[in-house]
JSON list of C-alpha atoms and ligand atoms in Angstrom, two decimals:
[
{"chain": "A", "resi": 18, "resn": "MET", "atom": "CA", "xyz": [61.78, 43.43, -48.69]},
{"chain": "A", "resi": 19, "resn": "ILE", "atom": "CA", "xyz": [60.63, 44.81, -45.44]},
{"chain": "A", "resi": 20, "resn": "THR", "atom": "CA", "xyz": [58.63, 47.85, -45.25]},
{"chain": "A", "resi": 21, "resn": "GLU", "atom": "CA", "xyz": [57.42, 49.85, -42.33]},
{"chain": "A", "resi": 22, "resn": "LYS", "atom": "CA", "xyz": [54.81, 47.67, -40.98]},
{"chain": "A", "resi": 23, "resn": "VAL", "atom": "CA", "xyz": [57.05, 44.36, -41.13]},
{"chain": "A", "resi": 24, "resn": "VAL", "atom": "CA", "xyz": [59.63, 46.95, -39.58]},
{"chain": "A", "resi": 25, "resn": "LEU", "atom": "CA", "xyz": [56.09, 47.76, -37.27]},
{"chain": "A", "resi": 26, "resn": "ASN", "atom": "CA", "xyz": [55.43, 43.94, -36.99]},
{"chain": "A", "resi": 27, "resn": "ILE", "atom": "CA", "xyz": [58.25, 43.71, -34.82]},
{"chain": "A", "resi": 28, "resn": "CYS", "atom": "CA", "xyz": [58.63, 46.72, -32.72]},
{"chain": "A", "resi": 29, "resn": "VAL", "atom": "CA", "xyz": [54.91, 46.39, -31.41]},
{"chain": "A", "resi": 30, "resn": "GLY", "atom": "CA", "xyz": [55.59, 44.58, -28.56]},
{"chain": "A", "resi": 31, "resn": "GLU", "atom": "CA", "xyz": [52.91, 45.24, -25.94]},
{"chain": "A", "resi": 32, "resn": "VAL", "atom": "CA", "xyz": [49.57, 44.58, -27.28]},
{"chain": "A", "resi": 33, "resn": "GLU", "atom": "CA", "xyz": [49.05, 41.19, -27.46]},
{"chain": "A", "resi": 34, "resn": "ARG", "atom": "CA", "xyz": [47.35, 39.92, -31.11]},
{"chain": "A", "resi": 35, "resn": "THR", "atom": "CA", "xyz": [46.13, 36.02, -31.71]},
{"chain": "A", "resi": 36, "resn": "LEU", "atom": "CA", "xyz": [43.58, 34.84, -34.30]},
{"chain": "A", "resi": 37, "resn": "SER", "atom": "CA", "xyz": [39.57, 34.69, -34.19]},
{"chain": "A", "resi": 38, "resn": "ILE", "atom": "CA", "xyz": [37.31, 32.51, -36.64]},
{"chain": "A", "resi": 39, "resn": "VAL", "atom": "CA", "xyz": [34.27, 33.02, -37.38]},
{"chain": "A", "resi": 40, "resn": "LYS", "atom": "CA", "xyz": [33.65, 29.07, -37.91]},
{"chain": "A", "resi": 41, "resn": "PRO", "atom": "CA", "xyz": [31.15, 27.88, -40.35]},
{"chain": "A", "resi": 42, "resn": "ASP", "atom": "CA", "xyz": [27.94, 27.19, -38.53]},
{"chain": "A", "resi": 43, "resn": "GLY", "atom": "CA", "xyz": [28.89, 31.17, -37.70]},
{"chain": "A", "resi": 44, "resn": "VAL", "atom": "CA", "xyz": [28.55, 32.66, -41.20]},
{"chain": "A", "resi": 45, "resn": "LYS", "atom": "CA", "xyz": [25.26, 30.03, -42.11]},
{"chain": "A", "resi": 46, "resn": "LYS", "atom": "CA", "xyz": [24.02, 32.28, -38.97]},
{"chain": "A", "resi": 47, "resn": "ASN", "atom": "CA", "xyz": [24.72, 35.05, -40.60]},
{"chain": "A", "resi": 48, "resn": "LEU", "atom": "CA", "xyz": [27.15, 36.23, -36.82]},
{"chain": "A", "resi": 49, "resn": "ILE", "atom": "CA", "xyz": [30.02, 37.36, -38.99]},
{"chain": "A", "resi": 50, "resn": "GLY", "atom": "CA", "xyz": [29.10, 41.24, -38.02]},
{"chain": "A", "resi": 51, "resn": "GLU", "atom": "CA", "xyz": [28.00, 40.01, -34.15]},
{"chain": "A", "resi": 52, "resn": "VAL", "atom": "CA", "xyz": [31.09, 39.08, -33.31]},
{"chain": "A", "resi": 53, "resn": "ILE", "atom": "CA", "xyz": [33.32, 41.48, -34.79]},
{"chain": "A", "resi": 54, "resn": "ARG", "atom": "CA", "xyz": [30.63, 44.36, -32.80]},
{"chain": "A", "resi": 55, "resn": "ARG", "atom": "CA", "xyz": [31.68, 41.40, -29.43]},
{"chain": "A", "resi": 56, "resn": "PHE", "atom": "CA", "xyz": [34.87, 42.03, -30.17]},
{"chain": "A", "resi": 57, "resn": "GLU", "atom": "CA", "xyz": [35.23, 45.70, -31.18]},
{"chain": "A", "resi": 58, "resn": "GLN", "atom": "CA", "xyz": [32.37, 47.04, -27.79]},
{"chain": "A", "resi": 59, "resn": "LYS", "atom": "CA", "xyz": [35.03, 45.94, -26.01]},
{"chain": "A", "resi": 60, "resn": "GLY", "atom": "CA", "xyz": [37.50, 47.37, -27.06]},
{"chain": "A", "resi": 61, "resn": "LEU", "atom": "CA", "xyz": [39.33, 45.10, -28.95]},
{"chain": "A", "resi": 62, "resn": "ARG", "atom": "CA", "xyz": [40.41, 46.29, -33.00]},
{"chain": "A", "resi": 63, "resn": "ILE", "atom": "CA", "xyz": [40.73, 43.58, -36.31]},
{"chain": "A", "resi": 64, "resn": "ALA", "atom": "CA", "xyz": [43.88, 43.43, -37.51]},
{"chain": "A", "resi": 65, "resn": "ALA", "atom": "CA", "xyz": [43.70, 41.78, -40.10]},
{"chain": "A", "resi": 66, "resn": "LEU", "atom": "CA", "xyz": [40.36, 40.00, -41.35]},
{"chain": "A", "resi": 67, "resn": "LYS", "atom": "CA", "xyz": [39.43, 37.34, -44.56]},
{"chain": "A", "resi": 68, "resn": "MET", "atom": "CA", "xyz": [36.68, 35.36, -45.81]},
{"chain": "A", "resi": 69, "resn": "LEU", "atom": "CA", "xyz": [37.93, 32.05, -47.71]},
{"chain": "A", "resi": 70, "resn": "ARG", "atom": "CA", "xyz": [37.06, 28.00, -47.50]},
{"chain": "A", "resi": 71, "resn": "ILE", "atom": "CA", "xyz": [39.76, 25.52, -45.89]},
{"chain": "A", "resi": 72, "resn": "SER", "atom": "CA", "xyz": [40.61, 22.30, -47.65]},
{"chain": "A", "resi": 73, "resn": "ARG", "atom": "CA", "xyz": [40.08, 19.38, -44.99]},
{"chain": "A", "resi": 74, "resn": "ASP", "atom": "CA", "xyz": [43.79, 18.97, -44.96]},
{"chain": "A", "resi": 75, "resn": "GLU", "atom": "CA", "xyz": [44.13, 22.39, -44.32]},
{"chain": "A", "resi": 76, "resn": "ALA", "atom": "CA", "xyz": [42.22, 21.92, -40.74]},
{"chain": "A", "resi": 77, "resn": "ARG", "atom": "CA", "xyz": [43.53, 18.90, -39.76]},
{"chain": "A", "resi": 78, "resn": "GLY", "atom": "CA", "xyz": [47.13, 21.54, -39.82]},
{"chain": "A", "resi": 79, "resn": "PHE", "atom": "CA", "xyz": [45.49, 24.20, -38.43]},
{"chain": "A", "resi": 80, "resn": "TYR", "atom": "CA", "xyz": [44.30, 21.79, -35.30]},
{"chain": "A", "resi": 81, "resn": "ILE", "atom": "CA", "xyz": [47.09, 20.05, -35.24]},
{"chain": "A", "resi": 82, "resn": "VAL", "atom": "CA", "xyz": [47.26, 19.95, -31.42]},
{"chain": "A", "resi": 83, "resn": "HIS", "atom": "CA", "xyz": [44.33, 17.94, -31.03]},
{"chain": "A", "resi": 84, "resn": "LYS", "atom": "CA", "xyz": [45.33, 14.88, -33.74]},
{"chain": "A", "resi": 85, "resn": "GLU", "atom": "CA", "xyz": [44.91, 11.78, -30.88]},
{"chain": "A", "resi": 86, "resn": "ARG", "atom": "CA", "xyz": [41.07, 13.96, -29.80]},
{"chain": "A", "resi": 87, "resn": "PRO", "atom": "CA", "xyz": [38.04, 11.21, -30.44]},
{"chain": "A", "resi": 88, "resn": "PHE", "atom": "CA", "xyz": [36.40, 14.95, -31.87]},
{"chain": "A", "resi": 89, "resn": "TYR", "atom": "CA", "xyz": [39.44, 15.55, -34.01]},
{"chain": "A", "resi": 90, "resn": "GLU", "atom": "CA", "xyz": [37.96, 14.22, -37.95]},
{"chain": "A", "resi": 91, "resn": "SER", "atom": "CA", "xyz": [33.99, 15.37, -36.97]},
{"chain": "A", "resi": 92, "resn": "LEU", "atom": "CA", "xyz": [35.28, 18.88, -36.31]},
{"chain": "A", "resi": 93, "resn": "THR", "atom": "CA", "xyz": [38.21, 19.12, -39.54]},
{"chain": "A", "resi": 94, "resn": "SER", "atom": "CA", "xyz": [34.80, 17.94, -41.69]},
{"chain": "A", "resi": 95, "resn": "PHE", "atom": "CA", "xyz": [32.91, 20.73, -39.96]},
{"chain": "A", "resi": 96, "resn": "MET", "atom": "CA", "xyz": [35.39, 23.22, -40.75]},
{"chain": "A", "resi": 97, "resn": "SER", "atom": "CA", "xyz": [35.93, 22.65, -44.67]},
{"chain": "A", "resi": 98, "resn": "GLU", "atom": "CA", "xyz": [32.09, 22.76, -44.97]},
{"chain": "A", "resi": 99, "resn": "GLY", "atom": "CA", "xyz": [31.52, 25.83, -46.08]},
{"chain": "A", "resi": 100, "resn": "PRO", "atom": "CA", "xyz": [33.38, 29.15, -45.78]},
{"chain": "A", "resi": 101, "resn": "ILE", "atom": "CA", "xyz": [34.72, 30.24, -42.29]},
{"chain": "A", "resi": 102, "resn": "VAL", "atom": "CA", "xyz": [36.11, 34.02, -41.46]},
{"chain": "A", "resi": 103, "resn": "VAL", "atom": "CA", "xyz": [39.37, 34.22, -40.51]},
{"chain": "A", "resi": 104, "resn": "MET", "atom": "CA", "xyz": [41.02, 37.61, -38.38]},
{"chain": "A", "resi": 105, "resn": "VAL", "atom": "CA", "xyz": [43.74, 38.64, -36.40]},
{"chain": "A", "resi": 106, "resn": "VAL", "atom": "CA", "xyz": [42.01, 41.12, -33.06]},
{"chain": "A", "resi": 107, "resn": "GLU", "atom": "CA", "xyz": [44.68, 43.19, -31.32]},
{"chain": "A", "resi": 108, "resn": "GLY", "atom": "CA", "xyz": [44.14, 45.14, -27.57]},
{"chain": "A", "resi": 109, "resn": "GLU", "atom": "CA", "xyz": [45.14, 44.37, -23.99]},
{"chain": "A", "resi": 110, "resn": "ASP", "atom": "CA", "xyz": [44.34, 41.21, -22.78]},
{"chain": "A", "resi": 111, "resn": "ALA", "atom": "CA", "xyz": [43.73, 40.18, -26.46]},
{"chain": "A", "resi": 112, "resn": "ILE", "atom": "CA", "xyz": [43.90, 36.31, -25.95]},
{"chain": "A", "resi": 113, "resn": "ALA", "atom": "CA", "xyz": [42.48, 36.41, -22.91]},
{"chain": "A", "resi": 114, "resn": "LYS", "atom": "CA", "xyz": [39.14, 39.00, -23.97]},
{"chain": "A", "resi": 115, "resn": "VAL", "atom": "CA", "xyz": [38.23, 36.62, -26.58]},
{"chain": "A", "resi": 116, "resn": "ARG", "atom": "CA", "xyz": [37.82, 33.91, -24.56]},
{"chain": "A", "resi": 117, "resn": "GLU", "atom": "CA", "xyz": [35.99, 35.39, -21.92]},
{"chain": "A", "resi": 118, "resn": "ILE", "atom": "CA", "xyz": [34.02, 36.88, -24.80]},
{"chain": "A", "resi": 119, "resn": "MET", "atom": "CA", "xyz": [33.32, 33.91, -26.82]},
{"chain": "A", "resi": 120, "resn": "GLY", "atom": "CA", "xyz": [32.60, 31.66, -23.36]},
{"chain": "A", "resi": 121, "resn": "ALA", "atom": "CA", "xyz": [33.01, 27.79, -22.18]},
{"chain": "A", "resi": 122, "resn": "THR", "atom": "CA", "xyz": [34.19, 25.27, -25.37]},
{"chain": "A", "resi": 123, "resn": "ASN", "atom": "CA", "xyz": [30.39, 23.79, -24.58]},
{"chain": "A", "resi": 124, "resn": "PRO", "atom": "CA", "xyz": [27.21, 25.50, -25.12]},
{"chain": "A", "resi": 125, "resn": "LYS", "atom": "CA", "xyz": [26.02, 24.30, -21.42]},
{"chain": "A", "resi": 126, "resn": "ASP", "atom": "CA", "xyz": [28.63, 24.63, -19.69]},
{"chain": "A", "resi": 127, "resn": "ALA", "atom": "CA", "xyz": [29.42, 28.82, -21.54]},
{"chain": "A", "resi": 128, "resn": "ALA", "atom": "CA", "xyz": [28.47, 31.74, -19.50]},
{"chain": "A", "resi": 129, "resn": "PRO", "atom": "CA", "xyz": [25.26, 33.69, -20.28]},
{"chain": "A", "resi": 130, "resn": "GLY", "atom": "CA", "xyz": [25.58, 36.40, -22.74]},
{"chain": "A", "resi": 131, "resn": "THR", "atom": "CA", "xyz": [28.45, 34.99, -24.07]},
{"chain": "A", "resi": 132, "resn": "ILE", "atom": "CA", "xyz": [28.59, 34.39, -27.95]},
{"chain": "A", "resi": 133, "resn": "ARG", "atom": "CA", "xyz": [28.84, 30.48, -27.56]},
{"chain": "A", "resi": 134, "resn": "ALA", "atom": "CA", "xyz": [25.63, 29.76, -24.56]},
{"chain": "A", "resi": 135, "resn": "ASP", "atom": "CA", "xyz": [24.04, 32.56, -27.06]},
{"chain": "A", "resi": 136, "resn": "PHE", "atom": "CA", "xyz": [24.61, 30.90, -30.39]},
{"chain": "A", "resi": 137, "resn": "ALA", "atom": "CA", "xyz": [25.93, 27.90, -30.33]},
{"chain": "A", "resi": 138, "resn": "SER", "atom": "CA", "xyz": [23.96, 24.61, -31.15]},
{"chain": "A", "resi": 139, "resn": "ASP", "atom": "CA", "xyz": [25.81, 21.61, -29.29]},
{"chain": "A", "resi": 140, "resn": "ILE", "atom": "CA", "xyz": [30.76, 21.17, -28.42]},
{"chain": "A", "resi": 141, "resn": "GLU", "atom": "CA", "xyz": [31.44, 21.09, -32.16]},
{"chain": "A", "resi": 142, "resn": "HIS", "atom": "CA", "xyz": [29.46, 23.96, -33.73]},
{"chain": "A", "resi": 143, "resn": "ASN", "atom": "CA", "xyz": [30.33, 26.51, -31.74]},
{"chain": "A", "resi": 144, "resn": "ILE", "atom": "CA", "xyz": [30.03, 29.66, -33.73]},
{"chain": "A", "resi": 145, "resn": "VAL", "atom": "CA", "xyz": [33.74, 31.18, -32.63]},
{"chain": "A", "resi": 146, "resn": "HIS", "atom": "CA", "xyz": [37.30, 29.96, -32.22]},
{"chain": "A", "resi": 147, "resn": "GLY", "atom": "CA", "xyz": [40.35, 31.79, -30.12]},
{"chain": "A", "resi": 148, "resn": "SER", "atom": "CA", "xyz": [43.89, 31.16, -29.41]},
{"chain": "A", "resi": 149, "resn": "ASP", "atom": "CA", "xyz": [43.81, 29.85, -26.01]},
{"chain": "A", "resi": 150, "resn": "SER", "atom": "CA", "xyz": [47.81, 31.25, -25.63]},
{"chain": "A", "resi": 151, "resn": "PRO", "atom": "CA", "xyz": [50.47, 33.10, -26.55]},
{"chain": "A", "resi": 152, "resn": "GLU", "atom": "CA", "xyz": [51.90, 30.71, -27.86]},
{"chain": "A", "resi": 153, "resn": "SER", "atom": "CA", "xyz": [48.71, 29.31, -30.06]},
{"chain": "A", "resi": 154, "resn": "ALA", "atom": "CA", "xyz": [48.66, 33.00, -31.32]},
{"chain": "A", "resi": 155, "resn": "SER", "atom": "CA", "xyz": [51.58, 32.89, -32.81]},
{"chain": "A", "resi": 156, "resn": "TYR", "atom": "CA", "xyz": [51.27, 29.93, -34.89]},
{"chain": "A", "resi": 157, "resn": "GLU", "atom": "CA", "xyz": [47.38, 30.88, -35.91]},
{"chain": "A", "resi": 158, "resn": "ILE", "atom": "CA", "xyz": [47.52, 33.87, -36.95]},
{"chain": "A", "resi": 159, "resn": "PRO", "atom": "CA", "xyz": [51.18, 32.87, -39.57]},
{"chain": "A", "resi": 160, "resn": "TYR", "atom": "CA", "xyz": [48.65, 30.11, -40.54]},
{"chain": "A", "resi": 161, "resn": "PHE", "atom": "CA", "xyz": [46.19, 32.94, -41.86]},
{"chain": "A", "resi": 162, "resn": "PHE", "atom": "CA", "xyz": [48.17, 35.86, -42.46]},
{"chain": "A", "resi": 163, "resn": "SER", "atom": "CA", "xyz": [52.00, 36.71, -43.57]},
{"chain": "A", "resi": 164, "resn": "ALA", "atom": "CA", "xyz": [53.11, 39.96, -41.40]},
{"chain": "A", "resi": 165, "resn": "ILE", "atom": "CA", "xyz": [52.54, 42.63, -44.37]},
{"chain": "A", "resi": 166, "resn": "GLU", "atom": "CA", "xyz": [47.89, 41.88, -44.17]},
{"chain": "A", "resi": 167, "resn": "ILE", "atom": "CA", "xyz": [48.26, 42.38, -40.64]},
{"chain": "A", "resi": 168, "resn": "ASN", "atom": "CA", "xyz": [47.23, 46.73, -39.73]},
{"chain": "A", "resi": 169, "resn": "TYR", "atom": "CA", "xyz": [48.50, 48.06, -36.50]},
{"chain": "A", "resi": 170, "resn": "GLN", "atom": "CA", "xyz": [46.26, 51.38, -35.86]},
{"chain": "A", "resi": 171, "resn": "TYR", "atom": "CA", "xyz": [48.19, 53.82, -33.75]},
{"chain": "B", "resi": 219, "resn": "UDP", "atom": "N1", "xyz": [35.51, 20.12, -30.33]},
{"chain": "B", "resi": 219, "resn": "UDP", "atom": "C1", "xyz": [34.56, 19.11, -30.58]},
{"chain": "B", "resi": 219, "resn": "UDP", "atom": "N2", "xyz": [34.24, 18.15, -29.02]},
{"chain": "B", "resi": 219, "resn": "UDP", "atom": "C2", "xyz": [34.67, 18.55, -27.78]},
{"chain": "B", "resi": 219, "resn": "UDP", "atom": "C3", "xyz": [35.72, 19.74, -27.34]},
{"chain": "B", "resi": 219, "resn": "UDP", "atom": "C4", "xyz": [35.73, 20.55, -28.89]},
{"chain": "B", "resi": 219, "resn": "UDP", "atom": "O1", "xyz": [33.32, 18.83, -31.28]},
{"chain": "B", "resi": 219, "resn": "UDP", "atom": "O2", "xyz": [34.36, 17.47, -26.67]},
{"chain": "B", "resi": 219, "resn": "UDP", "atom": "C5", "xyz": [35.40, 20.77, -31.34]},
{"chain": "B", "resi": 219, "resn": "UDP", "atom": "C6", "xyz": [34.96, 22.68, -30.49]},
{"chain": "B", "resi": 219, "resn": "UDP", "atom": "O3", "xyz": [34.13, 22.83, -31.85]},
{"chain": "B", "resi": 219, "resn": "UDP", "atom": "C7", "xyz": [36.22, 23.34, -30.05]},
{"chain": "B", "resi": 219, "resn": "UDP", "atom": "C8", "xyz": [36.73, 22.71, -31.04]},
{"chain": "B", "resi": 219, "resn": "UDP", "atom": "O4", "xyz": [36.84, 21.50, -30.77]},
{"chain": "B", "resi": 219, "resn": "UDP", "atom": "O5", "xyz": [35.78, 24.70, -30.47]},
{"chain": "B", "resi": 219, "resn": "UDP", "atom": "C9", "xyz": [38.85, 23.01, -30.90]},
{"chain": "B", "resi": 219, "resn": "UDP", "atom": "O6", "xyz": [38.48, 22.20, -29.74]},
{"chain": "B", "resi": 219, "resn": "UDP", "atom": "P1", "xyz": [38.97, 22.92, -27.97]},
{"chain": "B", "resi": 219, "resn": "UDP", "atom": "O7", "xyz": [39.16, 22.03, -26.62]},
{"chain": "B", "resi": 219, "resn": "UDP", "atom": "O8", "xyz": [40.64, 23.83, -28.32]},
{"chain": "B", "resi": 219, "resn": "UDP", "atom": "O9", "xyz": [38.41, 24.21, -27.28]},
{"chain": "B", "resi": 219, "resn": "UDP", "atom": "P2", "xyz": [37.92, 25.53, -27.35]},
{"chain": "B", "resi": 219, "resn": "UDP", "atom": "O10", "xyz": [39.37, 26.48, -27.53]},
{"chain": "B", "resi": 219, "resn": "UDP", "atom": "O11", "xyz": [37.56, 25.74, -28.90]},
{"chain": "B", "resi": 219, "resn": "UDP", "atom": "O12", "xyz": [36.66, 26.56, -26.84]},
{"chain": "B", "resi": 220, "resn": "MG", "atom": "MG1", "xyz": [41.83, 25.37, -28.64]}
]
């Protein structure tokens, strides 16, 4: 069925969208609100949001690009060990902005004031995920959300 939301989804081109996740360690540390606050404070909008727990295989599918990496099994185990919050974040340069707010993968390398510098305990347990490119976002967003679950605020 072609609804107004589906049409908007197709037509709105100039605003970038990215998939972000508050990982199980972030949820356990009560950082859901803090992560969202930092995105909103930089002018980004939350277009979709939900909390769920993914299976090991669902985590493996999400991180399929890393399947040959030594950390793949440990990472996918960690990602399925507790609930996560997944969200679609939108705005101008949303992909780069979210990555900037997150900080480097390893908290030891993350710039001061970034989420990972402030809260991550190590390179694996680093609180937050953000798509690294438009190609990644176009795989990751539909992994969790259908078109009618994504809302536009224009
Ligand atoms: N990761 C890990 N060890 C590494 C590199 C990455 O455990 O040496 C984990 C970490 O949780 C990271 C995720 O795997 O966030 C995905 O890795 P990627 O290189 O894509 O980092 P990100 O894009 O999340 O910064
Ligand atoms: Mg990545």
